[in-house]
């Protein structure tokens, strides 16, 4: 029996270490999701307040889980826990905050449905309403409910079946409420589009906003409901389990369910709107460009011997990279303005016309030679001036489109790497 206990405890310790990594990664992803929503909020201000409060509560819940996971990974024996929910004995206050944030997340679901019902009923005036007394009550009631339930859990004076049944009813209320609200809005919107309807422009706008909000929330709410049903079931299993090993197994299932719900919720929320998807990927690209380390592969060169030294290879790569990667003195990618690109165009044209060397670039120039075909005969004697080269270049531009130097640079770099 001692061997089985040690095996389960060891697996639990490993799962908590993995859980720490998941919490860090999911916190990073969720912060980007919040940033995307802040850049393009697509809901009514009253509903945005509820989402903001839920996000803050979600952040508190994640921080508490991170602290508890680190502690559980270090102390995973039976004497480190207490109570039927195997709460961390050393971090009892953190466990209380975690339970409170989880209960608050469940209790705010009926409030979301109530806010959507208010937006459906008050079509003519809800568009102009901002932070009202109703919104204040919507925030106070879940907080009061959370505090009371946490106190009853700590004193072990609450029936676990009543608590889990209430949570399941809250999830069911969210699904049925959103479906009913969407059905009412769809019927009223069709009626407003018929001839002879007395709907004002503000009412039609609010109807369209309600339908759009319901469409954005539909899949996210489904994920939350299904995930919360599984999480509540794992929570009840932890409470009702007889042995410590069984409680640890259900606790691992609880942590895995929470992580899975976070991943699915973030993905489906971003995919609900193409604007959010675009901002999300654009933000990831910015972060990758700022913090990523680019691995440079030395291109094969015929001039290098099989026993070439590291200094020779590095020098060859430096010359190749300098001729195709256009960067400033600080190492940042060089971006040309329209005027600089125009000056560079005419300067390259003048140098190629007069057969001047272009392999060694000056400051701010490209490091490769490019000759332009103008269709005009070159003067036999003398060198043309800058104004004459501009006139010749302008005449050539009427016959063919302007050369994209960035595309030409990329093509030349690929050709050099292949060679």
PDB file of C-alpha atoms in Angstrom, residues 138-269:
ATOM      1  CA  UNK A 138     -25.095  42.814 -11.075  1.00  0.00           C
ATOM      2  CA  UNK A 139     -21.621  43.005  -9.565  1.00  0.00           C
ATOM      3  CA  UNK A 140     -22.613  43.122  -5.891  1.00  0.00           C
ATOM      4  CA  UNK A 141     -24.833  40.029  -5.906  1.00  0.00           C
ATOM      5  CA  UNK A 142     -22.177  37.548  -7.188  1.00  0.00           C
ATOM      6  CA  UNK A 143     -19.605  38.945  -4.750  1.00  0.00           C
ATOM      7  CA  UNK A 144     -21.972  38.535  -1.789  1.00  0.00           C
ATOM      8  CA  UNK A 145     -22.886  35.026  -2.935  1.00  0.00           C
ATOM      9  CA  UNK A 146     -19.211  34.090  -3.276  1.00  0.00           C
ATOM     10  CA  UNK A 147     -18.263  35.321   0.201  1.00  0.00           C
ATOM     11  CA  UNK A 148     -21.144  33.443   1.817  1.00  0.00           C
ATOM     12  CA  UNK A 149     -20.406  30.145   0.043  1.00  0.00           C
ATOM     13  CA  UNK A 150     -16.688  30.296   0.889  1.00  0.00           C
ATOM     14  CA  UNK A 151     -17.488  30.843   4.564  1.00  0.00           C
ATOM     15  CA  UNK A 152     -19.862  27.860   4.529  1.00  0.00           C
ATOM     16  CA  UNK A 153     -17.231  25.691   2.819  1.00  0.00           C
ATOM     17  CA  UNK A 154     -14.596  26.568   5.398  1.00  0.00           C
ATOM     18  CA  UNK A 155     -16.948  25.761   8.259  1.00  0.00           C
ATOM     19  CA  UNK A 156     -18.123  22.578   6.457  1.00  0.00           C
ATOM     20  CA  UNK A 157     -21.759  23.610   6.905  1.00  0.00           C
ATOM     21  CA  UNK A 158     -22.903  23.331   3.284  1.00  0.00           C
ATOM     22  CA  UNK A 159     -24.235  20.327   1.444  1.00  0.00           C
ATOM     23  CA  UNK A 160     -21.936  19.447  -1.455  1.00  0.00           C
ATOM     24  CA  UNK A 161     -24.877  18.169  -3.510  1.00  0.00           C
ATOM     25  CA  UNK A 162     -26.657  21.486  -3.128  1.00  0.00           C
ATOM     26  CA  UNK A 163     -23.526  23.405  -4.141  1.00  0.00           C
ATOM     27  CA  UNK A 164     -22.783  21.298  -7.227  1.00  0.00           C
ATOM     28  CA  UNK A 165     -26.445  21.203  -8.233  1.00  0.00           C
ATOM     29  CA  UNK A 166     -26.617  24.999  -8.043  1.00  0.00           C
ATOM     30  CA  UNK A 167     -23.530  25.265 -10.247  1.00  0.00           C
ATOM     31  CA  UNK A 168     -25.015  22.904 -12.833  1.00  0.00           C
ATOM     32  CA  UNK A 169     -28.267  24.888 -12.812  1.00  0.00           C
ATOM     33  CA  UNK A 170     -26.303  28.101 -13.392  1.00  0.00           C
ATOM     34  CA  UNK A 171     -24.672  26.544 -16.470  1.00  0.00           C
ATOM     35  CA  UNK A 172     -28.043  25.318 -17.729  1.00  0.00           C
ATOM     36  CA  UNK A 173     -29.533  28.761 -17.122  1.00  0.00           C
ATOM     37  CA  UNK A 174     -26.775  30.336 -19.212  1.00  0.00           C
ATOM     38  CA  UNK A 175     -27.468  28.068 -22.188  1.00  0.00           C
ATOM     39  CA  UNK A 176     -31.254  28.326 -22.085  1.00  0.00           C
ATOM     40  CA  UNK A 177     -31.175  32.057 -21.371  1.00  0.00           C
ATOM     41  CA  UNK A 178     -28.895  32.891 -24.294  1.00  0.00           C
ATOM     42  CA  UNK A 179     -30.961  30.703 -26.633  1.00  0.00           C
ATOM     43  CA  UNK A 180     -34.179  32.411 -25.522  1.00  0.00           C
ATOM     44  CA  UNK A 181     -32.669  35.888 -25.890  1.00  0.00           C
ATOM     45  CA  UNK A 182     -31.367  35.083 -29.370  1.00  0.00           C
ATOM     46  CA  UNK A 183     -34.748  33.668 -30.416  1.00  0.00           C
ATOM     47  CA  UNK A 184     -36.581  36.795 -29.231  1.00  0.00           C
ATOM     48  CA  UNK A 185     -34.117  39.119 -30.947  1.00  0.00           C
ATOM     49  CA  UNK A 186     -34.304  37.198 -34.224  1.00  0.00           C
ATOM     50  CA  UNK A 187     -38.112  37.340 -34.279  1.00  0.00           C
ATOM     51  CA  UNK A 188     -38.223  41.036 -33.431  1.00  0.00           C
ATOM     52  CA  UNK A 189     -35.588  41.850 -36.032  1.00  0.00           C
ATOM     53  CA  UNK A 190     -37.571  40.058 -38.757  1.00  0.00           C
ATOM     54  CA  UNK A 191     -40.698  41.918 -37.667  1.00  0.00           C
ATOM     55  CA  UNK A 192     -38.850  45.244 -37.742  1.00  0.00           C
ATOM     56  CA  UNK A 193     -37.831  44.621 -41.367  1.00  0.00           C
ATOM     57  CA  UNK A 194     -41.402  44.149 -42.578  1.00  0.00           C
ATOM     58  CA  UNK A 195     -43.434  46.959 -44.073  1.00  0.00           C
ATOM     59  CA  UNK A 196     -45.517  49.006 -41.632  1.00  0.00           C
ATOM     60  CA  UNK A 197     -43.435  48.243 -38.520  1.00  0.00           C
ATOM     61  CA  UNK A 198     -43.065  51.075 -36.018  1.00  0.00           C
ATOM     62  CA  UNK A 199     -39.493  50.293 -34.877  1.00  0.00           C
ATOM     63  CA  UNK A 200     -37.235  53.319 -34.608  1.00  0.00           C
ATOM     64  CA  UNK A 201     -33.679  53.460 -35.896  1.00  0.00           C
ATOM     65  CA  UNK A 202     -32.268  53.124 -32.366  1.00  0.00           C
ATOM     66  CA  UNK A 203     -34.361  50.029 -31.705  1.00  0.00           C
ATOM     67  CA  UNK A 204     -33.255  48.394 -34.943  1.00  0.00           C
ATOM     68  CA  UNK A 205     -29.647  49.190 -34.125  1.00  0.00           C
ATOM     69  CA  UNK A 206     -29.958  47.664 -30.650  1.00  0.00           C
ATOM     70  CA  UNK A 207     -31.610  44.569 -32.119  1.00  0.00           C
ATOM     71  CA  UNK A 208     -28.742  44.135 -34.575  1.00  0.00           C
ATOM     72  CA  UNK A 209     -26.218  44.599 -31.748  1.00  0.00           C
ATOM     73  CA  UNK A 210     -27.989  41.996 -29.601  1.00  0.00           C
ATOM     74  CA  UNK A 211     -27.947  39.476 -32.447  1.00  0.00           C
ATOM     75  CA  UNK A 212     -24.268  40.148 -33.184  1.00  0.00           C
ATOM     76  CA  UNK A 213     -23.337  39.834 -29.489  1.00  0.00           C
ATOM     77  CA  UNK A 214     -25.216  36.562 -29.249  1.00  0.00           C
ATOM     78  CA  UNK A 215     -23.416  35.231 -32.309  1.00  0.00           C
ATOM     79  CA  UNK A 216     -20.024  36.154 -30.826  1.00  0.00           C
ATOM     80  CA  UNK A 217     -20.885  34.577 -27.461  1.00  0.00           C
ATOM     81  CA  UNK A 218     -22.569  31.428 -28.723  1.00  0.00           C
ATOM     82  CA  UNK A 219     -19.591  29.083 -29.051  1.00  0.00           C
ATOM     83  CA  UNK A 220     -17.647  30.562 -26.121  1.00  0.00           C
ATOM     84  CA  UNK A 221     -20.622  30.066 -23.818  1.00  0.00           C
ATOM     85  CA  UNK A 222     -20.991  26.461 -25.011  1.00  0.00           C
ATOM     86  CA  UNK A 223     -17.349  25.740 -24.152  1.00  0.00           C
ATOM     87  CA  UNK A 224     -17.735  27.315 -20.715  1.00  0.00           C
ATOM     88  CA  UNK A 225     -20.888  25.362 -19.950  1.00  0.00           C
ATOM     89  CA  UNK A 226     -19.493  21.973 -20.985  1.00  0.00           C
ATOM     90  CA  UNK A 227     -16.183  22.667 -19.267  1.00  0.00           C
ATOM     91  CA  UNK A 228     -17.801  23.846 -16.041  1.00  0.00           C
ATOM     92  CA  UNK A 229     -19.986  20.744 -15.912  1.00  0.00           C
ATOM     93  CA  UNK A 230     -16.845  18.562 -16.036  1.00  0.00           C
ATOM     94  CA  UNK A 231     -15.006  20.768 -13.526  1.00  0.00           C
ATOM     95  CA  UNK A 232     -17.910  20.687 -11.057  1.00  0.00           C
ATOM     96  CA  UNK A 233     -18.096  16.894 -11.402  1.00  0.00           C
ATOM     97  CA  UNK A 234     -14.370  16.590 -10.590  1.00  0.00           C
ATOM     98  CA  UNK A 235     -14.829  18.958  -7.640  1.00  0.00           C
ATOM     99  CA  UNK A 236     -17.633  16.784  -6.260  1.00  0.00           C
ATOM    100  CA  UNK A 237     -15.547  13.640  -6.811  1.00  0.00           C
ATOM    101  CA  UNK A 238     -12.692  15.125  -4.763  1.00  0.00           C
ATOM    102  CA  UNK A 239     -15.101  15.841  -1.910  1.00  0.00           C
ATOM    103  CA  UNK A 240     -16.781  12.413  -1.999  1.00  0.00           C
ATOM    104  CA  UNK A 241     -13.662  10.240  -2.485  1.00  0.00           C
ATOM    105  CA  UNK A 242     -12.716   7.990   0.434  1.00  0.00           C
ATOM    106  CA  UNK A 243      -8.942   7.564   0.168  1.00  0.00           C
ATOM    107  CA  UNK A 244      -6.208  10.147  -0.235  1.00  0.00           C
ATOM    108  CA  UNK A 245      -4.903   8.508  -3.426  1.00  0.00           C
ATOM    109  CA  UNK A 246      -8.327   8.749  -5.076  1.00  0.00           C
ATOM    110  CA  UNK A 247      -8.610  12.392  -4.088  1.00  0.00           C
ATOM    111  CA  UNK A 248      -5.224  13.088  -5.710  1.00  0.00           C
ATOM    112  CA  UNK A 249      -6.357  11.398  -8.933  1.00  0.00           C
ATOM    113  CA  UNK A 250      -9.512  13.505  -9.123  1.00  0.00           C
ATOM    114  CA  UNK A 251      -7.520  16.617  -8.261  1.00  0.00           C
ATOM    115  CA  UNK A 252      -5.266  15.929 -11.263  1.00  0.00           C
ATOM    116  CA  UNK A 253      -8.391  15.504 -13.398  1.00  0.00           C
ATOM    117  CA  UNK A 254      -9.698  18.812 -12.038  1.00  0.00           C
ATOM    118  CA  UNK A 255      -6.494  20.675 -12.970  1.00  0.00           C
ATOM    119  CA  UNK A 256      -6.436  19.098 -16.439  1.00  0.00           C
ATOM    120  CA  UNK A 257     -10.064  20.093 -17.041  1.00  0.00           C
ATOM    121  CA  UNK A 258      -9.395  23.692 -16.039  1.00  0.00           C
ATOM    122  CA  UNK A 259      -6.427  23.918 -18.423  1.00  0.00           C
ATOM    123  CA  UNK A 260      -8.410  22.369 -21.283  1.00  0.00           C
ATOM    124  CA  UNK A 261     -11.299  24.801 -20.773  1.00  0.00           C
ATOM    125  CA  UNK A 262      -8.876  27.739 -20.811  1.00  0.00           C
ATOM    126  CA  UNK A 263      -7.305  26.612 -24.081  1.00  0.00           C
ATOM    127  CA  UNK A 264     -10.623  25.969 -25.839  1.00  0.00           C
ATOM    128  CA  UNK A 265     -12.176  29.183 -24.537  1.00  0.00           C
ATOM    129  CA  UNK A 266      -9.255  31.325 -25.752  1.00  0.00           C
ATOM    130  CA  UNK A 267      -9.195  29.732 -29.214  1.00  0.00           C
ATOM    131  CA  UNK A 268     -12.934  29.882 -29.809  1.00  0.00           C
ATOM    132  CA  UNK A 269     -13.219  33.436 -28.481  1.00  0.00           C
TER     133      UNK A 269
END
